[in-house]
mmCIF file of C-alpha atoms in Angstrom:
data_model
loop_
_atom_site.group_PDB
_atom_site.id
_atom_site.type_symbol
_atom_site.label_atom_id
_atom_site.label_comp_id
_atom_site.label_asym_id
_atom_site.label_seq_id
_atom_site.Cartn_x
_atom_site.Cartn_y
_atom_site.Cartn_z
ATOM 1 C CA THR A 20 -7.381 -42.152 -38.526
ATOM 2 C CA SER A 21 -4.549 -40.060 -37.010
ATOM 3 C CA LEU A 22 -2.801 -41.827 -33.984
ATOM 4 C CA ASN A 23 -2.360 -40.510 -30.537
ATOM 5 C CA PHE A 24 0.535 -42.270 -28.691
ATOM 6 C CA ALA A 25 0.404 -40.119 -25.596
ATOM 7 C CA PRO A 26 0.994 -42.662 -22.635
ATOM 8 C CA GLN A 27 -2.145 -43.134 -20.320
ATOM 9 C CA ARG A 28 -2.905 -44.762 -17.030
ATOM 10 C CA PHE A 29 -6.086 -46.710 -16.819
ATOM 11 C CA ALA A 30 -8.283 -48.589 -14.364
ATOM 12 C CA SER A 31 -7.488 -52.231 -14.164
ATOM 13 C CA SER A 32 -8.951 -55.249 -12.752
ATOM 14 C CA HIS A 33 -5.588 -56.375 -11.576
ATOM 15 C CA PRO A 34 -4.181 -55.189 -8.445
ATOM 16 C CA GLY A 35 -1.799 -52.602 -9.958
ATOM 17 C CA GLN A 36 -2.390 -49.952 -12.507
ATOM 18 C CA GLY A 37 -1.991 -50.720 -16.271
ATOM 19 C CA PHE A 38 -0.260 -48.734 -18.953
ATOM 20 C CA GLY A 39 -0.825 -48.298 -22.598
ATOM 21 C CA PHE A 40 -1.279 -45.992 -25.669
ATOM 22 C CA GLY A 41 -4.211 -44.424 -26.760
ATOM 23 C CA PHE A 42 -5.054 -44.030 -30.430
ATOM 24 C CA GLY A 43 -8.104 -42.582 -32.314
ATOM 25 C CA GLY A 44 -11.050 -44.087 -30.091
ATOM 26 C CA GLY A 45 -9.334 -47.005 -28.987
ATOM 27 C CA PHE A 46 -6.579 -48.106 -26.463
ATOM 28 C CA VAL A 47 -3.702 -50.644 -26.711
ATOM 29 C CA LEU A 48 -2.802 -52.312 -23.237
ATOM 30 C CA LEU A 49 0.935 -52.797 -22.573
ATOM 31 C CA GLY A 50 0.657 -54.491 -19.358
ATOM 32 C CA ASP A 51 0.093 -54.101 -15.431
ATOM 33 C CA PHE A 52 3.148 -52.947 -13.591
ATOM 34 C CA GLY A 53 2.020 -53.755 -10.079
ATOM 35 C CA GLY A 54 1.205 -50.099 -9.256
ATOM 36 C CA LYS A 55 4.360 -48.653 -10.602
ATOM 37 C CA MET A 56 5.000 -46.589 -13.514
ATOM 38 C CA PRO A 57 7.907 -47.484 -15.756
ATOM 39 C CA ALA A 58 11.082 -45.710 -15.126
ATOM 40 C CA MET A 59 10.884 -43.616 -18.322
ATOM 41 C CA PHE A 60 7.575 -42.062 -17.026
ATOM 42 C CA GLY A 61 7.826 -42.376 -13.372
ATOM 43 C CA LYS A 62 10.511 -39.769 -12.775
ATOM 44 C CA ARG A 63 8.785 -37.253 -14.786
ATOM 45 C CA GLU A 64 5.324 -37.552 -13.103
ATOM 46 C CA ALA A 65 6.694 -37.826 -9.750
ATOM 47 C CA ALA A 66 8.791 -34.404 -10.401
ATOM 48 C CA ALA A 67 5.437 -32.836 -11.526
ATOM 49 C CA ALA A 68 3.347 -34.025 -8.362
ATOM 50 C CA GLN A 69 5.872 -32.363 -5.987
ATOM 51 C CA PRO A 70 4.949 -28.878 -4.501
ATOM 52 C CA HIS A 71 7.235 -26.174 -5.392
ATOM 53 C CA ARG A 72 9.727 -25.225 -3.031
ATOM 54 C CA ARG A 73 8.798 -21.549 -2.456
ATOM 55 C CA SER A 74 5.177 -22.654 -1.965
ATOM 56 C CA VAL A 75 6.232 -25.108 0.506
ATOM 57 C CA LEU A 76 8.361 -22.270 2.539
ATOM 58 C CA ARG A 77 5.252 -20.094 2.407
ATOM 59 C CA ASP A 78 3.068 -22.849 3.709
ATOM 60 C CA VAL A 79 5.540 -23.291 6.691
ATOM 61 C CA ILE A 80 5.591 -19.665 7.601
ATOM 62 C CA GLU A 81 1.857 -19.436 7.385
ATOM 63 C CA PHE A 82 1.286 -22.533 9.647
ATOM 64 C CA LEU A 83 3.992 -21.212 12.246
ATOM 65 C CA GLN A 84 2.046 -17.697 12.070
ATOM 66 C CA GLN A 85 -1.335 -19.002 12.460
ATOM 67 C CA HIS A 86 -0.594 -21.976 15.087
ATOM 68 C CA ARG A 87 1.463 -19.729 17.533
ATOM 69 C CA LYS A 88 1.789 -20.812 21.231
ATOM 70 C CA PRO A 89 3.226 -18.242 23.721
ATOM 71 C CA GLY A 90 6.793 -18.864 24.210
ATOM 72 C CA GLY A 91 6.311 -22.311 22.585
ATOM 73 C CA ARG A 92 7.760 -24.000 19.352
ATOM 74 C CA HIS A 93 6.802 -26.538 16.579
ATOM 75 C CA SER A 94 9.063 -29.480 16.034
ATOM 76 C CA LEU A 95 10.171 -30.280 12.441
ATOM 77 C CA ALA A 96 8.030 -33.386 12.579
ATOM 78 C CA GLU A 97 4.964 -31.164 13.376
ATOM 79 C CA ILE A 98 5.772 -28.864 10.441
ATOM 80 C CA GLU A 99 6.466 -31.746 8.057
ATOM 81 C CA LYS A 100 3.013 -33.505 8.929
ATOM 82 C CA HIS A 101 1.139 -30.039 8.398
ATOM 83 C CA VAL A 102 2.875 -29.209 4.838
ATOM 84 C CA GLY A 103 2.983 -33.082 3.806
ATOM 85 C CA VAL A 104 6.638 -32.673 2.621
ATOM 86 C CA LYS A 105 9.712 -34.215 4.187
ATOM 87 C CA LEU A 106 12.061 -31.115 4.534
ATOM 88 C CA THR A 107 15.135 -33.023 5.113
ATOM 89 C CA SER A 108 14.840 -34.831 1.808
ATOM 90 C CA LYS A 109 17.209 -34.082 -1.142
ATOM 91 C CA GLY A 110 14.704 -32.007 -3.102
ATOM 92 C CA TYR A 111 13.999 -29.660 0.059
ATOM 93 C CA VAL A 112 17.173 -29.222 1.852
ATOM 94 C CA GLY A 113 17.370 -25.646 0.384
ATOM 95 C CA VAL A 114 13.977 -24.949 1.788
ATOM 96 C CA LEU A 115 15.006 -25.953 5.356
ATOM 97 C CA GLY A 116 17.985 -23.565 5.047
ATOM 98 C CA ARG A 117 15.959 -20.663 3.890
ATOM 99 C CA LEU A 118 13.461 -21.421 6.798
ATOM 100 C CA ARG A 119 16.458 -21.323 9.263
ATOM 101 C CA ALA A 120 17.595 -18.010 7.869
ATOM 102 C CA HIS A 121 14.307 -16.362 7.658
ATOM 103 C CA GLU A 122 13.944 -12.930 9.624
ATOM 104 C CA ARG A 123 10.456 -13.847 10.821
ATOM 105 C CA ILE A 124 11.395 -17.357 12.230
ATOM 106 C CA LYS A 125 13.141 -18.101 15.370
ATOM 107 C CA ILE A 126 14.901 -21.328 16.115
ATOM 108 C CA ILE A 127 14.419 -22.742 19.657
ATOM 109 C CA GLY A 128 16.645 -25.778 20.189
ATOM 110 C CA ASP A 129 15.377 -28.105 17.494
ATOM 111 C CA GLY A 130 12.111 -26.485 17.067
ATOM 112 C CA PHE A 131 10.897 -23.375 15.130
ATOM 113 C CA ARG A 132 8.601 -20.225 16.323
ATOM 114 C CA TYR A 133 7.137 -17.379 14.324
ATOM 115 C CA LYS A 134 8.552 -14.148 15.176
ATOM 116 C CA PRO A 135 6.362 -11.218 14.582
ATOM 117 C CA LEU A 136 8.021 -7.586 13.891
ATOM 118 C CA ILE A 137 6.737 -6.824 17.619
ATOM 119 C CA ASP A 138 7.909 -9.842 19.636
ATOM 120 C CA ASN A 139 7.162 -10.859 23.079
ATOM 121 C CA VAL A 140 3.601 -9.151 23.290
ATOM 122 C CA PHE A 141 1.133 -11.671 23.945
ATOM 123 C CA GLU A 142 -2.105 -10.045 25.395
ATOM 124 C CA ARG A 143 -3.866 -6.680 25.611
ATOM 125 C CA THR A 144 -2.114 -5.133 28.742
ATOM 126 C CA GLN A 145 1.361 -5.670 27.059
ATOM 127 C CA LEU A 146 -0.086 -4.282 23.783
ATOM 128 C CA GLN A 147 -1.136 -1.010 25.189
ATOM 129 C CA ASP A 148 1.972 -0.627 27.028
ATOM 130 C CA VAL A 149 4.090 -1.054 23.962
ATOM 131 C CA ILE A 150 1.999 1.723 22.272
ATOM 132 C CA GLY A 151 2.432 4.068 25.281
ATOM 133 C CA ARG A 152 6.291 3.665 25.140
ATOM 134 C CA THR A 153 6.472 4.448 21.261
ATOM 135 C CA VAL A 154 6.119 7.912 20.646
ATOM 136 C CA GLN A 155 6.885 7.659 17.014
ATOM 137 C CA GLY A 156 3.860 5.592 16.393
ATOM 138 C CA LEU A 157 3.336 1.777 15.322
ATOM 139 C CA ARG A 158 1.614 0.612 12.124
ATOM 140 C CA ARG A 159 -1.699 -1.209 12.561
ATOM 141 C CA SER A 160 -0.310 -4.148 10.515
ATOM 142 C CA ALA A 161 2.721 -4.757 12.748
ATOM 143 C CA LEU A 162 0.511 -4.659 15.929
ATOM 144 C CA GLU A 163 -1.935 -6.838 14.472
ATOM 145 C CA ASP A 164 0.579 -9.292 13.869
ATOM 146 C CA ALA A 165 2.065 -9.319 17.317
ATOM 147 C CA TYR A 166 -0.127 -12.173 18.446
ATOM 148 C CA ILE A 167 -3.467 -14.170 17.791
ATOM 149 C CA GLY A 168 -6.440 -11.586 18.792
ATOM 150 C CA ALA A 169 -4.512 -8.622 18.742
ATOM 151 C CA LYS A 170 -6.569 -6.945 16.158
ATOM 152 C CA GLU A 171 -9.913 -7.162 18.371
ATOM 153 C CA ASP A 172 -7.663 -5.870 21.373
ATOM 154 C CA LEU A 173 -6.568 -2.832 19.081
ATOM 155 C CA GLU A 174 -10.393 -2.072 18.403
ATOM 156 C CA SER A 175 -11.252 -1.991 21.923
ATOM 157 C CA LEU A 176 -8.241 0.201 22.877
ATOM 158 C CA GLN A 177 -9.096 2.609 20.098
ATOM 159 C CA ASN A 178 -12.886 2.506 21.264
ATOM 160 C CA GLU A 179 -11.921 3.112 24.778
ATOM 161 C CA GLY A 180 -9.554 6.244 23.886
ATOM 162 C CA LYS A 181 -6.581 4.600 25.247
ATOM 163 C CA VAL A 182 -4.490 5.098 22.140
ATOM 164 C CA LEU A 183 -4.393 7.850 19.630
ATOM 165 C CA VAL A 184 -5.018 6.573 15.869
ATOM 166 C CA ILE A 185 -3.867 8.645 12.858
ATOM 167 C CA ARG A 186 -3.976 7.656 9.432
ATOM 168 C CA ASN A 187 -1.108 7.878 7.098
ATOM 169 C CA ILE A 188 -2.005 9.907 4.158
ATOM 170 C CA GLU A 189 0.397 8.210 1.989
ATOM 171 C CA ASP A 190 -0.455 4.417 2.280
ATOM 172 C CA LYS A 191 -3.800 4.958 4.239
ATOM 173 C CA GLU A 192 -2.707 2.630 7.076
ATOM 174 C CA ASP A 193 -3.556 3.620 10.659
ATOM 175 C CA ILE A 194 -0.710 4.678 13.021
ATOM 176 C CA PHE A 195 -1.263 4.137 16.730
ATOM 177 C CA PHE A 196 0.366 6.529 19.175
ATOM 178 C CA PRO A 197 -0.111 6.910 22.943
ATOM 179 C CA PRO A 198 -2.858 8.959 24.133
ATOM 180 C CA PRO A 199 -2.289 12.711 24.381
ATOM 181 C CA SER A 200 -2.872 12.650 28.173
ATOM 182 C CA VAL A 201 0.436 10.551 28.436
ATOM 183 C CA SER A 202 3.185 12.907 30.091
ATOM 184 C CA LEU A 203 6.573 11.859 28.471
ATOM 185 C CA PRO A 204 9.735 12.930 30.283
ATOM 186 C CA MET A 205 11.925 15.687 28.625
ATOM 187 C CA GLU A 206 15.349 16.761 29.281
ATOM 188 C CA ASP A 207 15.948 20.276 30.507
ATOM 189 C CA ASP A 208 18.256 21.341 27.721
ATOM 190 C CA ILE A 209 15.250 20.316 25.134
ATOM 191 C CA LYS A 210 13.098 22.622 26.803
ATOM 192 C CA GLU A 211 15.471 25.570 26.837
ATOM 193 C CA LEU A 212 16.144 25.117 23.202
ATOM 194 C CA TRP A 213 12.233 25.345 22.782
ATOM 195 C CA ARG A 214 11.914 28.376 24.925
ATOM 196 C CA GLY A 215 14.857 29.987 23.037
ATOM 197 C CA VAL A 216 13.029 29.713 19.618
ATOM 198 C CA ARG A 217 11.824 33.141 18.600
ATOM 199 C CA MET A 218 8.636 32.584 16.916
ATOM 200 C CA PRO A 219 7.179 34.998 14.116
ATOM 201 C CA LYS A 220 4.492 37.295 15.656
ATOM 202 C CA THR A 221 2.760 37.898 12.412
ATOM 203 C CA GLU A 222 2.085 36.170 8.956
ATOM 204 C CA VAL A 223 4.488 38.647 7.362
ATOM 205 C CA ASP A 224 7.245 37.755 9.724
ATOM 206 C CA LEU A 225 6.640 34.138 9.209
ATOM 207 C CA ASP A 226 6.827 34.545 5.299
ATOM 208 C CA GLU A 227 10.210 36.459 5.772
ATOM 209 C CA ALA A 228 11.608 33.771 7.934
ATOM 210 C CA LEU A 229 10.755 31.028 5.631
ATOM 211 C CA LEU A 230 12.108 33.169 2.673
ATOM 212 C CA ARG A 231 15.495 33.658 4.492
ATOM 213 C CA ASN A 232 15.558 29.865 4.900
ATOM 214 C CA GLY A 233 15.011 29.161 1.314
ATOM 215 C CA GLN A 234 11.803 27.292 2.185
ATOM 216 C CA ILE A 235 9.235 29.445 0.085
ATOM 217 C CA THR A 236 9.959 31.848 -3.027
ATOM 218 C CA GLN A 237 9.742 35.481 -3.502
ATOM 219 C CA GLU A 238 6.707 34.760 -5.839
ATOM 220 C CA SER A 239 5.038 32.803 -2.863
ATOM 221 C CA VAL A 240 5.408 35.661 -0.540
ATOM 222 C CA ARG A 241 3.984 38.172 -3.329
ATOM 223 C CA ARG A 242 0.824 35.916 -3.727
ATOM 224 C CA GLY A 243 0.490 35.643 -0.054
ATOM 225 C CA ASN A 244 0.591 39.377 0.460
ATOM 226 C CA THR A 245 -1.988 39.884 -2.273
ATOM 227 C CA TYR A 246 -4.281 37.456 -0.902
ATOM 228 C CA ARG A 247 -4.207 38.713 2.517
ATOM 229 C CA ALA A 248 -4.664 42.424 1.343
ATOM 230 C CA GLN A 249 -7.745 41.361 -0.847
ATOM 231 C CA LYS A 250 -9.265 39.529 2.183
ATOM 232 C CA ARG A 251 -8.981 42.639 4.192
ATOM 233 C CA GLY A 252 -10.539 44.687 1.341
ATOM 234 C CA MET A 253 -7.351 46.759 0.951
ATOM 235 C CA VAL A 254 -6.916 45.806 -2.926
ATOM 236 C CA ARG A 255 -9.323 46.570 -5.606
ATOM 237 C CA LYS A 256 -9.855 43.238 -7.558
ATOM 238 C CA LYS A 257 -9.150 43.692 -11.309
ATOM 239 C CA LYS A 258 -12.182 43.938 -13.377
ATOM 240 C CA GLY A 259 -12.429 42.239 -16.457
ATOM 241 C CA PRO A 260 -12.165 43.734 -19.832
ATOM 242 C CA ARG A 261 -15.157 46.009 -20.756
ATOM 243 C CA LYS A 262 -17.506 44.930 -23.459
ATOM 244 C CA ARG A 263 -17.278 47.273 -26.367
ATOM 245 C CA GLN A 264 -20.540 48.440 -27.753
ATOM 246 C CA LYS A 265 -21.260 48.694 -31.327
ATOM 247 C CA ARG A 266 -22.954 52.090 -32.406
ATOM 248 C CA VAL A 267 -24.981 51.938 -35.433
ATOM 249 C CA LYS A 268 -24.866 55.425 -37.262
ATOM 250 C CA LYS A 269 -27.554 56.320 -40.009
ATOM 251 C CA LEU A 270 -25.424 57.125 -43.099
ATOM 252 C CA THR A 271 -27.213 59.402 -45.718
ATOM 253 C CA ASN A 272 -26.250 60.912 -49.074
ATOM 254 C CA GLN A 273 -27.705 64.160 -48.997
ATOM 255 C CA HIS A 274 -24.787 65.745 -50.576
ATOM 256 C CA MET A 275 -25.371 63.524 -53.620
ATOM 257 C CA ALA A 276 -29.127 65.080 -54.074
ATOM 258 C CA GLY A 277 -29.961 66.122 -57.398
ATOM 259 C CA LYS A 278 -26.974 64.650 -59.071
ATOM 260 C CA PHE A 279 -28.412 61.673 -60.692
ATOM 261 C CA LYS A 280 -31.844 63.638 -61.629
ATOM 262 C CA TRP A 281 -31.350 62.654 -65.318
ATOM 263 C CA LEU A 282 -31.328 58.891 -64.336
ATOM 264 C CA SER A 283 -34.880 59.364 -62.878
ATOM 265 C CA ASP A 284 -36.052 61.156 -66.000
ATOM 266 C CA LEU A 285 -34.950 58.255 -68.197
ATOM 267 C CA GLN A 286 -36.898 55.645 -66.087
ATOM 268 C CA LYS A 287 -40.234 57.459 -66.390
#
């Protein structure tokens, strides 16, 4: 019988835990160690039981994000209690340093606060105001992360027509803009520049202007002109190749009549 000398824990009637070697279907008891593993096995098992530093950092950020308090903070003791790890211990000093340097974390005194991309917005009126001031638009993901409950407030603003929502064709995410009725101030020199731009009056003028700027090719202009002419019925559409009909001729050999009369006589 092959022996299996892998170390194993087992339940014991003693106060601590026993330790031994398993082999085949049996087990050899080495002794009770009072609840502590021998040094040769304890370090390895303890290291395997510790959570990975990256997962601890993720858990801390998620905790701060999901348990936000307006203007408030969470102490290090609160964070350690939630993640179940002593961040000041030797194995997690690096995690604490990365947490302090993280772009989404703000340090307030000796505490920590989650810092969203759109900061200092805590309720619906402030959310509507920041959308109204941002003419270039704001992504849904950034707005929903502003505070707990922002997702529901965005839906109500959209349903009430107080914001303009356009979907980005590249990543399919909604972009929120001020409503069209909002009047935005504009400098006089910008207005004069707009009025001074000579707009093409016809499609042909537009094509010529785009061609001069190198924005389209001559081939594009030619295709555009052909399309517009066909649309107005000015150009006859090209017909496909005509089908050639086969003519069957009746062939006769009348000029050979009487030439093989001798053959007919032999067959009689």
